[in-house]
Structure formats: C-alpha cells, structure tokens
Short mmCIF file of C-alpha atoms in Angstrom, two decimals:
data_model
loop_
_atom_site.label_atom_id
_atom_site.label_comp_id
_atom_site.label_asym_id
_atom_site.label_seq_id
_atom_site.Cartn_x
_atom_site.Cartn_y
_atom_site.Cartn_z
CA MET T 1 81.04 24.17 77.52
CA GLN T 2 78.24 23.66 79.90
CA LYS T 3 79.19 20.15 80.93
CA PHE T 4 80.97 18.38 84.07
CA LEU T 5 82.34 14.88 83.65
CA LEU T 6 81.32 12.02 86.41
CA GLY T 7 83.64 9.00 85.77
CA TYR T 8 81.49 5.87 87.56
CA GLY T 9 83.09 2.18 88.31
CA ASP T 10 84.00 -0.29 90.51
CA GLY T 11 87.73 -0.43 92.06
CA ALA T 12 90.57 -0.80 90.38
CA THR T 13 88.87 0.18 86.69
CA GLY T 14 91.02 2.90 86.60
CA LYS T 15 89.40 6.03 87.37
CA SER T 16 92.25 7.40 89.51
CA SER T 17 94.69 6.31 86.68
CA THR T 18 92.56 8.47 84.48
CA ASN T 19 91.99 11.28 86.28
CA ALA T 20 96.17 11.35 87.58
CA GLY T 21 97.02 11.96 84.07
CA ILE T 22 94.75 14.57 83.46
CA HIS T 23 96.37 16.01 86.39
CA ALA T 24 100.19 15.55 85.45
CA ILE T 25 99.05 17.26 82.13
CA LEU T 26 97.67 20.50 83.79
CA GLY T 27 100.12 20.93 86.14
CA ARG T 28 99.47 20.12 90.09
CA GLU T 29 99.66 23.94 90.48
CA ASN T 30 96.52 24.28 87.77
CA VAL T 31 94.05 21.47 89.94
CA SER T 32 92.14 21.90 92.66
CA ALA T 33 90.43 18.97 94.56
CA VAL T 34 87.39 20.49 96.00
CA PRO T 35 84.84 17.20 96.94
CA LEU T 36 81.50 17.35 95.28
CA GLU T 37 79.77 17.09 98.82
CA ARG T 38 81.90 20.42 99.99
CA PHE T 39 80.05 22.38 97.22
CA GLY T 40 77.50 23.82 99.57
CA ASP T 41 80.15 25.50 101.54
CA ARG T 42 80.73 28.99 100.44
CA PHE T 43 84.31 29.05 101.42
CA ALA T 44 85.83 25.95 100.12
CA LEU T 45 84.43 26.56 96.25
CA TYR T 46 87.31 29.79 96.42
CA GLY T 47 89.82 26.60 96.25
CA MET T 48 89.00 26.36 92.98
CA HIS T 49 89.78 30.40 91.36
CA GLY T 50 91.78 30.49 88.79
CA LYS T 51 92.13 26.56 88.30
CA LEU T 52 91.90 24.88 84.88
CA ALA T 53 90.15 21.71 86.67
CA ASN T 54 89.28 20.51 89.95
CA ILE T 55 89.44 16.65 90.04
CA ALA T 56 88.03 14.71 93.07
CA SER T 57 87.59 11.07 94.36
CA GLU T 58 84.57 9.94 95.71
CA ILE T 59 81.35 11.62 96.47
CA GLY T 60 79.75 11.34 100.07
CA ALA T 61 75.92 12.64 100.51
CA ILE T 62 75.32 15.97 98.98
CA ASP T 63 72.60 18.48 99.43
CA LYS T 64 70.88 21.16 97.75
CA ALA T 65 73.08 23.53 98.01
CA ALA T 66 76.01 21.59 96.52
CA GLU T 67 73.57 20.85 93.68
CA GLY T 68 73.43 24.43 92.82
CA HIS T 69 76.42 25.44 92.98
CA LEU T 70 77.67 22.60 90.64
CA LYS T 71 75.42 23.96 87.94
CA ALA T 72 76.23 27.22 88.45
CA LEU T 73 79.71 26.48 88.46
CA THR T 74 79.45 25.07 84.84
CA SER T 75 77.04 27.71 83.59
CA GLY T 76 80.36 30.02 82.31
CA ASP T 77 78.34 32.64 84.24
CA LEU T 78 79.96 34.92 86.87
CA PHE T 79 79.95 33.34 90.60
CA GLU T 80 80.40 34.32 93.95
CA PHE T 81 83.77 33.37 95.80
CA GLU T 82 84.17 34.37 99.38
CA ARG T 83 87.24 33.53 101.54
CA LYS T 84 87.01 33.85 105.04
CA HIS T 85 87.26 37.33 106.72
CA LYS T 86 87.49 39.36 103.64
CA ASP T 87 85.21 40.50 100.75
CA PRO T 88 83.43 38.31 98.23
CA PHE T 89 83.98 38.69 94.57
CA TYR T 90 82.63 37.72 91.08
CA ALA T 91 84.67 35.73 88.86
CA VAL T 92 83.99 33.45 85.91
CA PRO T 93 84.46 29.90 86.64
CA THR T 94 87.64 28.78 85.06
CA ALA T 95 87.87 24.98 86.53
CA ARG T 96 86.32 21.99 84.51
CA LEU T 97 84.54 20.28 87.11
CA ILE T 98 85.84 16.10 87.07
CA PHE T 99 84.19 13.39 89.45
CA ALA T 100 84.85 9.75 89.65
CA THR T 101 83.26 7.74 92.33
CA ASN T 102 82.38 3.98 92.82
CA ASN T 103 78.67 4.96 93.63
CA LEU T 104 76.87 7.31 92.06
CA PRO T 105 75.40 9.98 93.93
CA ARG T 106 71.83 10.78 94.72
CA PHE T 107 71.21 13.98 92.38
CA SER T 108 67.55 15.94 93.42
CA ASP T 109 66.95 17.97 90.79
CA ARG T 110 63.79 17.85 88.97
CA SER T 111 64.69 20.53 86.13
CA GLY T 112 66.90 18.81 83.70
CA GLY T 113 69.32 21.42 84.02
CA LEU T 114 71.92 19.23 85.88
CA TRP T 115 71.40 16.15 83.64
CA ARG T 116 72.12 18.09 80.86
CA ARG T 117 75.51 18.98 81.99
CA MET T 118 76.72 15.58 82.95
CA ILE T 119 78.73 13.50 81.15
CA LEU T 120 78.98 10.01 82.58
CA MET T 121 81.79 8.04 81.94
CA PRO T 122 81.39 4.57 82.86
CA PHE T 123 84.51 2.31 83.77
CA THR T 124 83.82 -1.31 83.42
CA GLU T 125 86.75 -3.24 83.36
CA VAL T 126 88.41 -4.17 86.15
CA ILE T 127 91.87 -4.43 86.18
CA PRO T 128 93.55 -7.64 87.13
CA GLU T 129 95.63 -7.61 90.14
CA ASP T 130 98.89 -9.00 88.35
CA GLU T 131 99.04 -6.65 85.59
CA ARG T 132 97.96 -3.32 87.42
CA ILE T 133 101.13 -1.11 87.53
CA PRO T 134 101.68 0.41 91.09
CA GLY T 135 101.82 3.94 91.33
CA MET T 136 99.63 4.82 88.22
CA ASP T 137 97.35 6.39 90.02
CA ARG T 138 99.28 9.11 91.13
CA PRO T 139 100.02 12.08 88.67
CA GLU T 140 103.83 11.78 90.19
CA PHE T 141 103.62 8.76 87.80
CA TRP T 142 102.95 10.42 84.79
CA GLU T 143 105.39 12.83 84.81
CA ALA T 144 107.88 10.69 84.96
CA SER T 145 106.91 8.37 82.15
CA GLY T 146 107.52 10.36 79.49
CA GLU T 147 104.19 9.54 77.69
CA LEU T 148 102.74 13.18 78.61
CA PRO T 149 103.39 14.64 75.18
CA GLY T 150 101.67 12.26 73.34
CA MET T 151 98.70 12.06 75.91
CA LEU T 152 98.60 15.97 75.07
CA ASN T 153 98.54 15.39 71.53
CA TRP T 154 95.43 13.05 71.70
CA ALA T 155 93.70 15.89 74.40
CA LEU T 156 94.73 18.65 71.13
CA ILE T 157 93.35 16.07 68.65
CA GLY T 158 90.11 15.72 70.79
CA LEU T 159 89.72 19.33 71.23
CA LYS T 160 89.68 20.17 67.42
CA ARG T 161 87.06 17.53 67.33
CA LEU T 162 85.28 19.18 69.90
CA GLN T 163 85.47 22.87 67.89
CA ALA T 164 84.40 21.47 64.71
CA GLN T 165 81.40 19.71 66.20
CA GLY T 166 80.58 22.37 68.29
CA ARG T 167 79.20 19.49 71.40
CA PHE T 168 80.66 16.62 73.03
CA THR T 169 80.14 13.16 71.15
CA GLU T 170 77.41 11.35 72.35
CA SER T 171 77.34 7.58 72.98
CA SER T 172 73.65 5.99 72.54
CA VAL T 173 74.51 3.34 75.71
CA VAL T 174 75.68 6.18 77.83
CA SER T 175 72.76 8.53 77.04
CA ALA T 176 71.02 5.49 78.10
CA MET T 177 72.77 5.21 81.03
CA VAL T 178 71.82 8.35 82.25
CA ASP T 179 68.56 8.43 81.41
CA ASP T 180 68.32 5.06 83.84
CA TYR T 181 70.23 7.08 86.63
CA ARG T 182 67.54 9.81 86.54
CA ARG T 183 65.14 7.50 86.64
CA ASP T 184 66.45 5.94 89.82
CA SER T 185 67.08 9.80 91.26
CA ASN T 186 63.79 10.04 91.31
CA PRO T 187 61.85 7.08 92.92
CA ALA T 188 58.64 8.88 93.20
CA GLN T 189 58.98 9.72 88.85
CA THR T 190 59.90 5.52 88.57
CA PHE T 191 56.81 4.39 90.46
CA LEU T 192 54.79 6.12 88.43
CA LEU T 193 55.85 5.14 85.28
CA ASP T 194 56.19 1.83 86.15
CA HIS T 195 52.76 1.60 88.36
CA TYR T 196 50.60 3.94 85.77
CA ARG T 197 49.51 4.58 82.27
CA GLU T 198 48.09 7.71 80.91
CA HIS T 199 44.32 7.45 80.36
CA GLU T 200 41.50 10.10 78.88
CA HIS T 201 38.82 9.42 81.73
CA GLY T 202 41.50 8.01 84.63
CA GLN T 203 41.78 9.46 87.69
CA GLU T 204 43.16 8.75 90.74
CA SER T 205 43.72 10.28 94.47
CA LYS T 206 46.79 12.14 95.13
CA SER T 207 46.56 10.22 98.72
CA GLU T 208 46.35 7.01 97.23
CA VAL T 209 48.96 7.58 95.29
CA CYS T 210 51.50 8.95 97.85
CA CYS T 211 50.41 6.14 99.85
CA GLN T 212 51.05 3.35 97.20
CA ILE T 213 54.62 5.13 96.82
CA ARG T 214 55.52 5.05 100.58
CA PHE T 215 54.86 1.77 100.70
CA GLN T 216 56.85 0.65 97.90
CA ALA T 217 59.14 3.45 99.38
CA HIS T 218 59.22 1.10 102.64
CA ASP T 219 59.19 -1.94 100.66
CA SER T 220 62.57 -1.10 98.67
CA MET T 221 64.55 0.64 101.42
CA ILE T 222 64.27 3.83 99.09
CA PRO T 223 64.21 7.37 100.57
CA ILE T 224 60.73 8.10 101.24
CA ILE T 225 59.66 11.55 100.27
CA ARG T 226 57.09 13.72 101.35
CA GLU T 227 53.09 14.46 100.06
CA LYS T 228 53.47 17.58 99.17
CA ASN T 229 56.08 16.88 96.13
CA HIS T 230 53.58 13.98 94.64
CA GLY T 231 50.41 14.45 92.54
CA LYS T 232 51.84 17.33 90.35
CA PRO T 233 52.82 17.37 87.01
CA ASP T 234 56.68 17.28 87.57
CA PRO T 235 57.29 14.48 89.62
CA THR T 236 54.89 12.62 87.59
CA LYS T 237 55.86 13.74 83.96
CA LEU T 238 52.84 12.39 82.17
CA SER T 239 52.06 14.10 79.33
CA ASN T 240 47.80 14.57 80.24
CA ALA T 241 48.56 13.97 83.94
CA GLU T 242 47.16 17.19 85.67
CA ALA T 243 45.76 18.41 89.39
CA ALA T 244 42.60 18.45 90.08
CA ARG T 245 40.65 20.75 92.79
CA THR T 246 37.50 19.34 95.22
CA GLY T 247 34.44 20.28 93.34
CA ASP T 248 35.98 19.56 89.78
CA ARG T 249 36.22 16.02 89.02
CA VAL T 250 36.64 14.11 92.80
CA HIS T 251 38.11 10.39 92.77
CA PRO T 252 34.96 8.86 94.67
CA ARG T 253 37.87 7.02 97.56
CA SER T 254 39.22 10.66 97.95
CA ARG T 255 38.40 14.21 98.11
CA ASP T 256 41.75 15.55 97.65
CA PRO T 257 43.44 16.60 94.99
CA GLY T 258 43.90 13.85 92.90
CA CYS T 259 45.90 12.99 89.76
CA LEU T 260 43.90 13.23 86.45
CA GLY T 261 45.26 11.65 83.27
CA CYS T 262 46.39 8.60 84.84
CA ALA T 263 45.02 5.00 85.45
CA ALA T 264 46.96 2.39 87.73
#
C-alpha cells in the first residue's frame, strides 16, 4: 500500500500514546524514529532499513528532497540506502511511515502523488488533565500493561478488512480535511480559486495575477511564490485556463503571457 500516516492534533489528544502502543506491538528493535525533516539527509534514511515502522513525532520545515524521499519510500520500489564510508545498496523499504504533529507541515508537491499517499488522522479530543494516565506515551507502559495481545487482535482484524477491501477505509470528513490541507499548502491555487472564475472569453495578464497574489501573500503573512510559478495550468487547476503567448490574444494592460479562460 502506497500510504503514510499523519496524526494531527493539539497537545494532550493521544497522538503520542497511540504511537507508543504501535511501537510496543511491533517491538522496539523493529522501529526507527527518523524525523520527516531529515528525509533529505541521504545517510539518515539508512536507519529505516529492515524496520517494520518509522515512528516520528513533530515535524519541522521540510524541503523538496525530503518530500521526494517520502514519496519514494512509500512507492514500494527499490530505494538506494547509503551509509557513511560504505557503498550504497538497493533494497525495498519495509518501514511503514507514521508521523504525529501539532502543526501540519507545508508540502510543495503539485503532482498529487504525495496527497494520494497521505492518511490524515485527526486527534480532536483534548484529554482533561485529571483523566490523563502518566506514562501512556511510552512503549514501556504498554509492554507492562497486559493489553498487547488484545491490541494485536484489533490490528489483525484491521489487516483482514484491509486485505478484503484492497484499500483503507475512507472517511468523507478526513477526505475533506485533506482537500483543505492541500489547498492551504498552495497559496497561489487558493487565491485563484477564491478570486477568479472560468469564462470562455475572459483573460487576465499573468503579471497582474502575480501582483495580486503577492499583495495577498504580504497581507496574509504567507510565503510568496515567484512569478515563474504562476499563470500556468498546473497552479491554477482551472480546466479552461491556458497560457497565452504575446501576439495571440493579449490582455490590453500587458504584453506578458496571460491566463486565458479566467475572469476576475
């Protein structure tokens, strides 16, 4: 299955306790803990080799190299592992990727490949302080609890259902959250969808659209994306939008390439 799990929620919602339980079921020697922001470090990923799961908490800033390795590690294909001062080798990754975070990372993927792989698990209930059980966020707690056989049985029931369905059970609520998350990770697309509509004869210059996006980004304190990433079919995601070259259909306010099929 080309999937990774991303647990998301405020503190004291059970993310760490859930991961600790999974850690205990699999066994400490079978789990690595390489954080997502280190996926761009070619040597760090060797720590996952031969493991059943990679369970990491909190996510810092990530780059495109980390995103690329995240997709590669969940593809099921051969992956190149490297160790310092030793020859690299190829192997199929065995570790299932599980992350938990209070703040969702900003992904730059525009292909959809990363988003198709994501299973977003929201943790929404904050446990009152007087109901919290100390130590539940540690594998040792679950190893001593006597609950592991029952937890394993739950996992086997889920595995049987997964094999019968051939896919994970989808939640419409979670799917909507992923769609919103994807839009929030692409400020340019969000701006265009919110402020423009498709129109057969509509046209807006690329420079004008980029100017508006920069103004909105500055006003909203969001990262500014360079102009070369705008005015093209991919960031707009509008089916009738296409780049117009100078001399074809030129917006009267500009002779730059424009965005056809869009109307403000």
